[in-house]
């Protein structure tokens, strides 16, 4: 069963959705062979970051909220994440334009490490307060998952996978994706948002049953 996932590293619900899907897949471990493909999507492709800025301050600025309101919102998201075992540290998060991070994922995909790259980038952004605007930080993440340092630096400095990122985003437009995470199962069945584990289980079961009937 192929599952394509449009996601942005800076989307807290994308990481939660990843965990929910993984928990649903565990229910079919050994029964279904899953193929996961991560697709690039940017919630704020035009974001410019001139100096490091915390997530609380950024949300307050763009939403017209007080710092306290932004902190309360991030606290609610942190509680939601904790329910699936994720320890968000949003007070450490540094706002980033994720275009370079997506190029890292695209490069990692060519080496069969797309899922690993996605996981480490989510963790870096939401738990470790790593500045994903910095190429050197992205290269360190790449090293942590076994990517070649020199090749990755070349990829990031020369935007070698920028077309792959843009192609994924164009494909999302064609599918009328309005937000992420967006999950497409066997190019037929879609789930939008970080739905509960039971919802993922139900869709996987439905597709598996249809597949058996048509064999």
PDB file of C-alpha atoms in Angstrom:
ATOM      1  CA  UNK A   1       0.000   0.000   0.000  1.00  0.00           C
ATOM      2  CA  UNK A   2       1.497   3.304  -1.079  1.00  0.00           C
ATOM      3  CA  UNK A   3       0.941   6.343   1.105  1.00  0.00           C
ATOM      4  CA  UNK A   4       1.992   9.767  -0.172  1.00  0.00           C
ATOM      5  CA  UNK A   5       2.189  12.469   2.478  1.00  0.00           C
ATOM      6  CA  UNK A   6       2.327  16.195   1.801  1.00  0.00           C
ATOM      7  CA  UNK A   7       3.871  17.869   4.812  1.00  0.00           C
ATOM      8  CA  UNK A   8       5.792  20.904   6.017  1.00  0.00           C
ATOM      9  CA  UNK A   9       8.518  20.659   8.643  1.00  0.00           C
ATOM     10  CA  UNK A  10       7.186  23.771  10.396  1.00  0.00           C
ATOM     11  CA  UNK A  11       3.675  22.299  10.748  1.00  0.00           C
ATOM     12  CA  UNK A  12       3.129  20.893  14.267  1.00  0.00           C
ATOM     13  CA  UNK A  13       0.127  18.877  13.123  1.00  0.00           C
ATOM     14  CA  UNK A  14       2.202  17.170  10.434  1.00  0.00           C
ATOM     15  CA  UNK A  15       4.434  15.552  13.055  1.00  0.00           C
ATOM     16  CA  UNK A  16       1.369  14.534  15.065  1.00  0.00           C
ATOM     17  CA  UNK A  17      -0.206  13.108  11.896  1.00  0.00           C
ATOM     18  CA  UNK A  18       2.984  11.155  11.217  1.00  0.00           C
ATOM     19  CA  UNK A  19       2.772   9.526  14.629  1.00  0.00           C
ATOM     20  CA  UNK A  20      -0.926   8.725  14.242  1.00  0.00           C
ATOM     21  CA  UNK A  21      -0.277   7.063  10.885  1.00  0.00           C
ATOM     22  CA  UNK A  22       2.636   5.074  12.288  1.00  0.00           C
ATOM     23  CA  UNK A  23       0.489   3.834  15.164  1.00  0.00           C
ATOM     24  CA  UNK A  24      -2.218   2.783  12.701  1.00  0.00           C
ATOM     25  CA  UNK A  25       0.324   0.974  10.528  1.00  0.00           C
ATOM     26  CA  UNK A  26       1.507  -1.011  13.545  1.00  0.00           C
ATOM     27  CA  UNK A  27      -1.909  -2.656  13.671  1.00  0.00           C
ATOM     28  CA  UNK A  28      -1.149  -4.206  10.255  1.00  0.00           C
ATOM     29  CA  UNK A  29       2.507  -5.047  10.857  1.00  0.00           C
ATOM     30  CA  UNK A  30       3.409  -8.171   8.899  1.00  0.00           C
ATOM     31  CA  UNK A  31       0.101  -8.084   7.012  1.00  0.00           C
ATOM     32  CA  UNK A  32       0.511  -5.117   4.698  1.00  0.00           C
ATOM     33  CA  UNK A  33       3.652  -3.823   3.014  1.00  0.00           C
ATOM     34  CA  UNK A  34       3.543  -0.034   3.292  1.00  0.00           C
ATOM     35  CA  UNK A  35       5.451   2.305   0.981  1.00  0.00           C
ATOM     36  CA  UNK A  36       5.715   5.816   2.385  1.00  0.00           C
ATOM     37  CA  UNK A  37       6.644   8.776   0.186  1.00  0.00           C
ATOM     38  CA  UNK A  38       7.022  12.225   1.696  1.00  0.00           C
ATOM     39  CA  UNK A  39       6.016  15.158  -0.484  1.00  0.00           C
ATOM     40  CA  UNK A  40       7.108  18.770  -0.050  1.00  0.00           C
ATOM     41  CA  UNK A  41       4.642  21.474   0.924  1.00  0.00           C
ATOM     42  CA  UNK A  42       5.374  24.936   2.299  1.00  0.00           C
ATOM     43  CA  UNK A  43       2.820  26.741   4.392  1.00  0.00           C
ATOM     44  CA  UNK A  44       4.802  29.991   4.045  1.00  0.00           C
ATOM     45  CA  UNK A  45       7.005  29.769   0.936  1.00  0.00           C
ATOM     46  CA  UNK A  46       7.670  33.517   0.912  1.00  0.00           C
ATOM     47  CA  UNK A  47       8.746  33.717   4.556  1.00  0.00           C
ATOM     48  CA  UNK A  48      11.894  35.808   5.035  1.00  0.00           C
ATOM     49  CA  UNK A  49      13.908  35.334   8.205  1.00  0.00           C
ATOM     50  CA  UNK A  50      16.538  38.023   8.742  1.00  0.00           C
ATOM     51  CA  UNK A  51      17.425  37.044  12.303  1.00  0.00           C
ATOM     52  CA  UNK A  52      16.420  34.184  14.637  1.00  0.00           C
ATOM     53  CA  UNK A  53      12.904  34.632  15.992  1.00  0.00           C
ATOM     54  CA  UNK A  54      11.016  32.486  18.494  1.00  0.00           C
ATOM     55  CA  UNK A  55       7.670  30.966  17.618  1.00  0.00           C
ATOM     56  CA  UNK A  56       5.755  32.787  20.365  1.00  0.00           C
ATOM     57  CA  UNK A  57       6.963  36.195  19.169  1.00  0.00           C
ATOM     58  CA  UNK A  58       6.337  35.326  15.539  1.00  0.00           C
ATOM     59  CA  UNK A  59       2.760  34.141  16.112  1.00  0.00           C
ATOM     60  CA  UNK A  60       2.010  37.236  18.180  1.00  0.00           C
ATOM     61  CA  UNK A  61       3.345  39.397  15.355  1.00  0.00           C
ATOM     62  CA  UNK A  62       1.480  37.811  12.422  1.00  0.00           C
ATOM     63  CA  UNK A  63      -1.771  37.089  14.287  1.00  0.00           C
ATOM     64  CA  UNK A  64      -1.964  40.344  16.192  1.00  0.00           C
ATOM     65  CA  UNK A  65      -1.964  38.442  19.484  1.00  0.00           C
ATOM     66  CA  UNK A  66      -0.316  39.174  22.773  1.00  0.00           C
ATOM     67  CA  UNK A  67       2.691  37.041  23.724  1.00  0.00           C
ATOM     68  CA  UNK A  68       0.508  35.386  26.358  1.00  0.00           C
ATOM     69  CA  UNK A  69      -2.101  34.404  23.744  1.00  0.00           C
ATOM     70  CA  UNK A  70       0.620  32.930  21.523  1.00  0.00           C
ATOM     71  CA  UNK A  71       2.051  30.997  24.462  1.00  0.00           C
ATOM     72  CA  UNK A  72      -1.394  29.634  25.329  1.00  0.00           C
ATOM     73  CA  UNK A  73      -1.932  28.465  21.758  1.00  0.00           C
ATOM     74  CA  UNK A  74       1.444  26.741  21.668  1.00  0.00           C
ATOM     75  CA  UNK A  75       0.690  25.140  25.029  1.00  0.00           C
ATOM     76  CA  UNK A  76      -2.482  23.616  23.592  1.00  0.00           C
ATOM     77  CA  UNK A  77      -0.557  22.235  20.612  1.00  0.00           C
ATOM     78  CA  UNK A  78       2.099  20.864  22.982  1.00  0.00           C
ATOM     79  CA  UNK A  79      -0.578  19.036  24.975  1.00  0.00           C
ATOM     80  CA  UNK A  80      -2.036  17.567  21.788  1.00  0.00           C
ATOM     81  CA  UNK A  81       1.417  16.349  20.733  1.00  0.00           C
ATOM     82  CA  UNK A  82       2.055  14.770  24.134  1.00  0.00           C
ATOM     83  CA  UNK A  83      -0.969  12.503  23.648  1.00  0.00           C
ATOM     84  CA  UNK A  84       0.900  10.651  20.904  1.00  0.00           C
ATOM     85  CA  UNK A  85       4.235  10.631  22.702  1.00  0.00           C
ATOM     86  CA  UNK A  86       5.822  13.773  21.249  1.00  0.00           C
ATOM     87  CA  UNK A  87       7.597  16.140  23.647  1.00  0.00           C
ATOM     88  CA  UNK A  88       7.253  19.502  21.906  1.00  0.00           C
ATOM     89  CA  UNK A  89       9.456  22.341  23.183  1.00  0.00           C
ATOM     90  CA  UNK A  90       7.821  25.157  21.261  1.00  0.00           C
ATOM     91  CA  UNK A  91       9.384  27.820  23.461  1.00  0.00           C
ATOM     92  CA  UNK A  92      12.692  26.817  21.827  1.00  0.00           C
ATOM     93  CA  UNK A  93      11.424  26.677  18.219  1.00  0.00           C
ATOM     94  CA  UNK A  94      13.049  29.087  15.751  1.00  0.00           C
ATOM     95  CA  UNK A  95      10.874  30.223  12.847  1.00  0.00           C
ATOM     96  CA  UNK A  96      12.306  28.996   9.542  1.00  0.00           C
ATOM     97  CA  UNK A  97      11.720  29.057   5.822  1.00  0.00           C
ATOM     98  CA  UNK A  98      11.654  25.314   5.150  1.00  0.00           C
ATOM     99  CA  UNK A  99      12.683  25.330   1.474  1.00  0.00           C
ATOM    100  CA  UNK A 100      16.230  24.118   2.174  1.00  0.00           C
ATOM    101  CA  UNK A 101      14.952  21.500   4.607  1.00  0.00           C
ATOM    102  CA  UNK A 102      12.656  20.155   1.909  1.00  0.00           C
ATOM    103  CA  UNK A 103      15.602  19.905  -0.455  1.00  0.00           C
ATOM    104  CA  UNK A 104      17.394  17.810   2.167  1.00  0.00           C
ATOM    105  CA  UNK A 105      14.371  15.492   2.290  1.00  0.00           C
ATOM    106  CA  UNK A 106      14.236  15.230  -1.505  1.00  0.00           C
ATOM    107  CA  UNK A 107      17.913  14.311  -1.609  1.00  0.00           C
ATOM    108  CA  UNK A 108      17.454  11.806   1.229  1.00  0.00           C
ATOM    109  CA  UNK A 109      14.556  10.222  -0.683  1.00  0.00           C
ATOM    110  CA  UNK A 110      16.892   9.289  -3.524  1.00  0.00           C
ATOM    111  CA  UNK A 111      18.882   7.253  -0.983  1.00  0.00           C
ATOM    112  CA  UNK A 112      15.874   5.595   0.654  1.00  0.00           C
ATOM    113  CA  UNK A 113      16.088   7.851   3.719  1.00  0.00           C
ATOM    114  CA  UNK A 114      13.156  10.186   3.207  1.00  0.00           C
ATOM    115  CA  UNK A 115      11.231   9.045   6.272  1.00  0.00           C
ATOM    116  CA  UNK A 116      14.357   9.230   8.430  1.00  0.00           C
ATOM    117  CA  UNK A 117      15.081  12.773   7.221  1.00  0.00           C
ATOM    118  CA  UNK A 118      11.500  13.844   7.922  1.00  0.00           C
ATOM    119  CA  UNK A 119      11.651  12.461  11.460  1.00  0.00           C
ATOM    120  CA  UNK A 120      14.962  14.121  12.309  1.00  0.00           C
ATOM    121  CA  UNK A 121      13.903  17.473  10.874  1.00  0.00           C
ATOM    122  CA  UNK A 122      10.626  17.440  12.826  1.00  0.00           C
ATOM    123  CA  UNK A 123      12.537  16.609  15.992  1.00  0.00           C
ATOM    124  CA  UNK A 124      15.099  19.340  15.323  1.00  0.00           C
ATOM    125  CA  UNK A 125      12.419  21.985  14.825  1.00  0.00           C
ATOM    126  CA  UNK A 126       9.838  21.086  17.454  1.00  0.00           C
ATOM    127  CA  UNK A 127      11.988  19.587  20.220  1.00  0.00           C
ATOM    128  CA  UNK A 128      15.554  20.800  19.913  1.00  0.00           C
ATOM    129  CA  UNK A 129      15.242  24.445  18.883  1.00  0.00           C
ATOM    130  CA  UNK A 130      17.578  24.013  15.906  1.00  0.00           C
ATOM    131  CA  UNK A 131      17.630  26.843  13.369  1.00  0.00           C
ATOM    132  CA  UNK A 132      16.705  25.196  10.067  1.00  0.00           C
ATOM    133  CA  UNK A 133      17.526  28.399   8.196  1.00  0.00           C
ATOM    134  CA  UNK A 134      21.217  27.541   8.636  1.00  0.00           C
ATOM    135  CA  UNK A 135      22.831  25.254   6.061  1.00  0.00           C
ATOM    136  CA  UNK A 136      25.402  24.034   8.583  1.00  0.00           C
ATOM    137  CA  UNK A 137      22.604  22.904  10.905  1.00  0.00           C
ATOM    138  CA  UNK A 138      20.898  21.056   8.057  1.00  0.00           C
ATOM    139  CA  UNK A 139      24.177  19.380   7.141  1.00  0.00           C
ATOM    140  CA  UNK A 140      24.587  18.175  10.720  1.00  0.00           C
ATOM    141  CA  UNK A 141      21.122  16.648  10.577  1.00  0.00           C
ATOM    142  CA  UNK A 142      22.086  15.005   7.304  1.00  0.00           C
ATOM    143  CA  UNK A 143      25.220  13.570   8.905  1.00  0.00           C
ATOM    144  CA  UNK A 144      23.106  12.167  11.730  1.00  0.00           C
ATOM    145  CA  UNK A 145      21.138  10.067   9.237  1.00  0.00           C
ATOM    146  CA  UNK A 146      24.151   8.979   7.222  1.00  0.00           C
ATOM    147  CA  UNK A 147      24.161  11.446   4.328  1.00  0.00           C
ATOM    148  CA  UNK A 148      27.424  12.483   2.721  1.00  0.00           C
ATOM    149  CA  UNK A 149      28.487  15.890   4.038  1.00  0.00           C
ATOM    150  CA  UNK A 150      30.048  17.188   0.823  1.00  0.00           C
ATOM    151  CA  UNK A 151      27.200  16.004  -1.399  1.00  0.00           C
ATOM    152  CA  UNK A 152      24.588  17.484   0.907  1.00  0.00           C
ATOM    153  CA  UNK A 153      26.396  20.821   1.103  1.00  0.00           C
ATOM    154  CA  UNK A 154      26.473  20.936  -2.689  1.00  0.00           C
ATOM    155  CA  UNK A 155      22.757  20.120  -2.839  1.00  0.00           C
ATOM    156  CA  UNK A 156      21.860  22.893  -0.394  1.00  0.00           C
ATOM    157  CA  UNK A 157      24.205  25.555  -1.708  1.00  0.00           C
ATOM    158  CA  UNK A 158      23.198  25.020  -5.332  1.00  0.00           C
ATOM    159  CA  UNK A 159      19.468  24.305  -4.777  1.00  0.00           C
ATOM    160  CA  UNK A 160      19.939  21.008  -6.593  1.00  0.00           C
ATOM    161  CA  UNK A 161      16.522  19.641  -5.604  1.00  0.00           C
ATOM    162  CA  UNK A 162      14.526  22.858  -5.835  1.00  0.00           C
ATOM    163  CA  UNK A 163      12.586  21.571  -8.853  1.00  0.00           C
ATOM    164  CA  UNK A 164      11.584  18.430  -6.940  1.00  0.00           C
ATOM    165  CA  UNK A 165      10.238  20.588  -4.106  1.00  0.00           C
ATOM    166  CA  UNK A 166       8.313  22.798  -6.519  1.00  0.00           C
ATOM    167  CA  UNK A 167       6.946  19.812  -8.427  1.00  0.00           C
ATOM    168  CA  UNK A 168       5.492  18.354  -5.229  1.00  0.00           C
ATOM    169  CA  UNK A 169       3.867  21.674  -4.424  1.00  0.00           C
ATOM    170  CA  UNK A 170       2.435  21.926  -7.943  1.00  0.00           C
ATOM    171  CA  UNK A 171       1.059  18.397  -7.585  1.00  0.00           C
ATOM    172  CA  UNK A 172      -0.604  19.450  -4.329  1.00  0.00           C
ATOM    173  CA  UNK A 173      -2.277  22.327  -6.177  1.00  0.00           C
ATOM    174  CA  UNK A 174      -3.567  19.923  -8.824  1.00  0.00           C
ATOM    175  CA  UNK A 175      -5.024  17.745  -6.060  1.00  0.00           C
ATOM    176  CA  UNK A 176      -6.562  20.876  -4.497  1.00  0.00           C
ATOM    177  CA  UNK A 177      -4.691  20.318  -1.241  1.00  0.00           C
ATOM    178  CA  UNK A 178      -5.653  23.196   1.038  1.00  0.00           C
ATOM    179  CA  UNK A 179      -3.508  22.328   4.030  1.00  0.00           C
ATOM    180  CA  UNK A 180      -1.231  19.736   5.543  1.00  0.00           C
ATOM    181  CA  UNK A 181      -0.747  17.035   6.545  1.00  0.00           C
ATOM    182  CA  UNK A 182      -2.447  15.459   3.540  1.00  0.00           C
ATOM    183  CA  UNK A 183      -2.335  11.681   3.084  1.00  0.00           C
ATOM    184  CA  UNK A 184      -3.088   9.975  -0.215  1.00  0.00           C
ATOM    185  CA  UNK A 185      -3.548   6.194  -0.102  1.00  0.00           C
ATOM    186  CA  UNK A 186      -2.935   4.247  -3.333  1.00  0.00           C
ATOM    187  CA  UNK A 187      -3.713   7.415  -5.325  1.00  0.00           C
ATOM    188  CA  UNK A 188      -7.404   7.044  -4.450  1.00  0.00           C
ATOM    189  CA  UNK A 189      -8.274   7.701  -0.816  1.00  0.00           C
ATOM    190  CA  UNK A 190      -7.317  10.877   1.022  1.00  0.00           C
ATOM    191  CA  UNK A 191      -7.125  11.965   4.637  1.00  0.00           C
ATOM    192  CA  UNK A 192      -6.567  15.615   5.453  1.00  0.00           C
ATOM    193  CA  UNK A 193      -5.227  16.726   8.819  1.00  0.00           C
ATOM    194  CA  UNK A 194      -3.847  14.942  11.855  1.00  0.00           C
ATOM    195  CA  UNK A 195      -6.864  12.670  12.202  1.00  0.00           C
ATOM    196  CA  UNK A 196      -7.168  10.190  15.089  1.00  0.00           C
ATOM    197  CA  UNK A 197      -5.429   6.817  14.823  1.00  0.00           C
ATOM    198  CA  UNK A 198      -8.786   5.051  14.386  1.00  0.00           C
ATOM    199  CA  UNK A 199      -9.475   7.058  11.235  1.00  0.00           C
ATOM    200  CA  UNK A 200      -6.217   5.892   9.669  1.00  0.00           C
ATOM    201  CA  UNK A 201      -6.915   2.303  10.719  1.00  0.00           C
ATOM    202  CA  UNK A 202     -10.355   2.483   9.122  1.00  0.00           C
ATOM    203  CA  UNK A 203      -9.038   3.752   5.781  1.00  0.00           C
ATOM    204  CA  UNK A 204      -6.237   1.184   5.672  1.00  0.00           C
ATOM    205  CA  UNK A 205      -8.737  -1.583   6.425  1.00  0.00           C
ATOM    206  CA  UNK A 206     -11.120  -0.351   3.733  1.00  0.00           C
ATOM    207  CA  UNK A 207      -8.405  -0.235   1.073  1.00  0.00           C
ATOM    208  CA  UNK A 208      -7.069  -3.660   2.060  1.00  0.00           C
ATOM    209  CA  UNK A 209     -10.524  -5.209   1.823  1.00  0.00           C
ATOM    210  CA  UNK A 210     -11.135  -3.698  -1.621  1.00  0.00           C
ATOM    211  CA  UNK A 211      -7.739  -4.957  -2.772  1.00  0.00           C
ATOM    212  CA  UNK A 212      -8.570  -8.508  -1.646  1.00  0.00           C
ATOM    213  CA  UNK A 213     -11.933  -8.442  -3.432  1.00  0.00           C
ATOM    214  CA  UNK A 214     -10.413  -7.313  -6.709  1.00  0.00           C
ATOM    215  CA  UNK A 215      -7.638  -9.888  -6.767  1.00  0.00           C
TER     216      UNK A 215
END
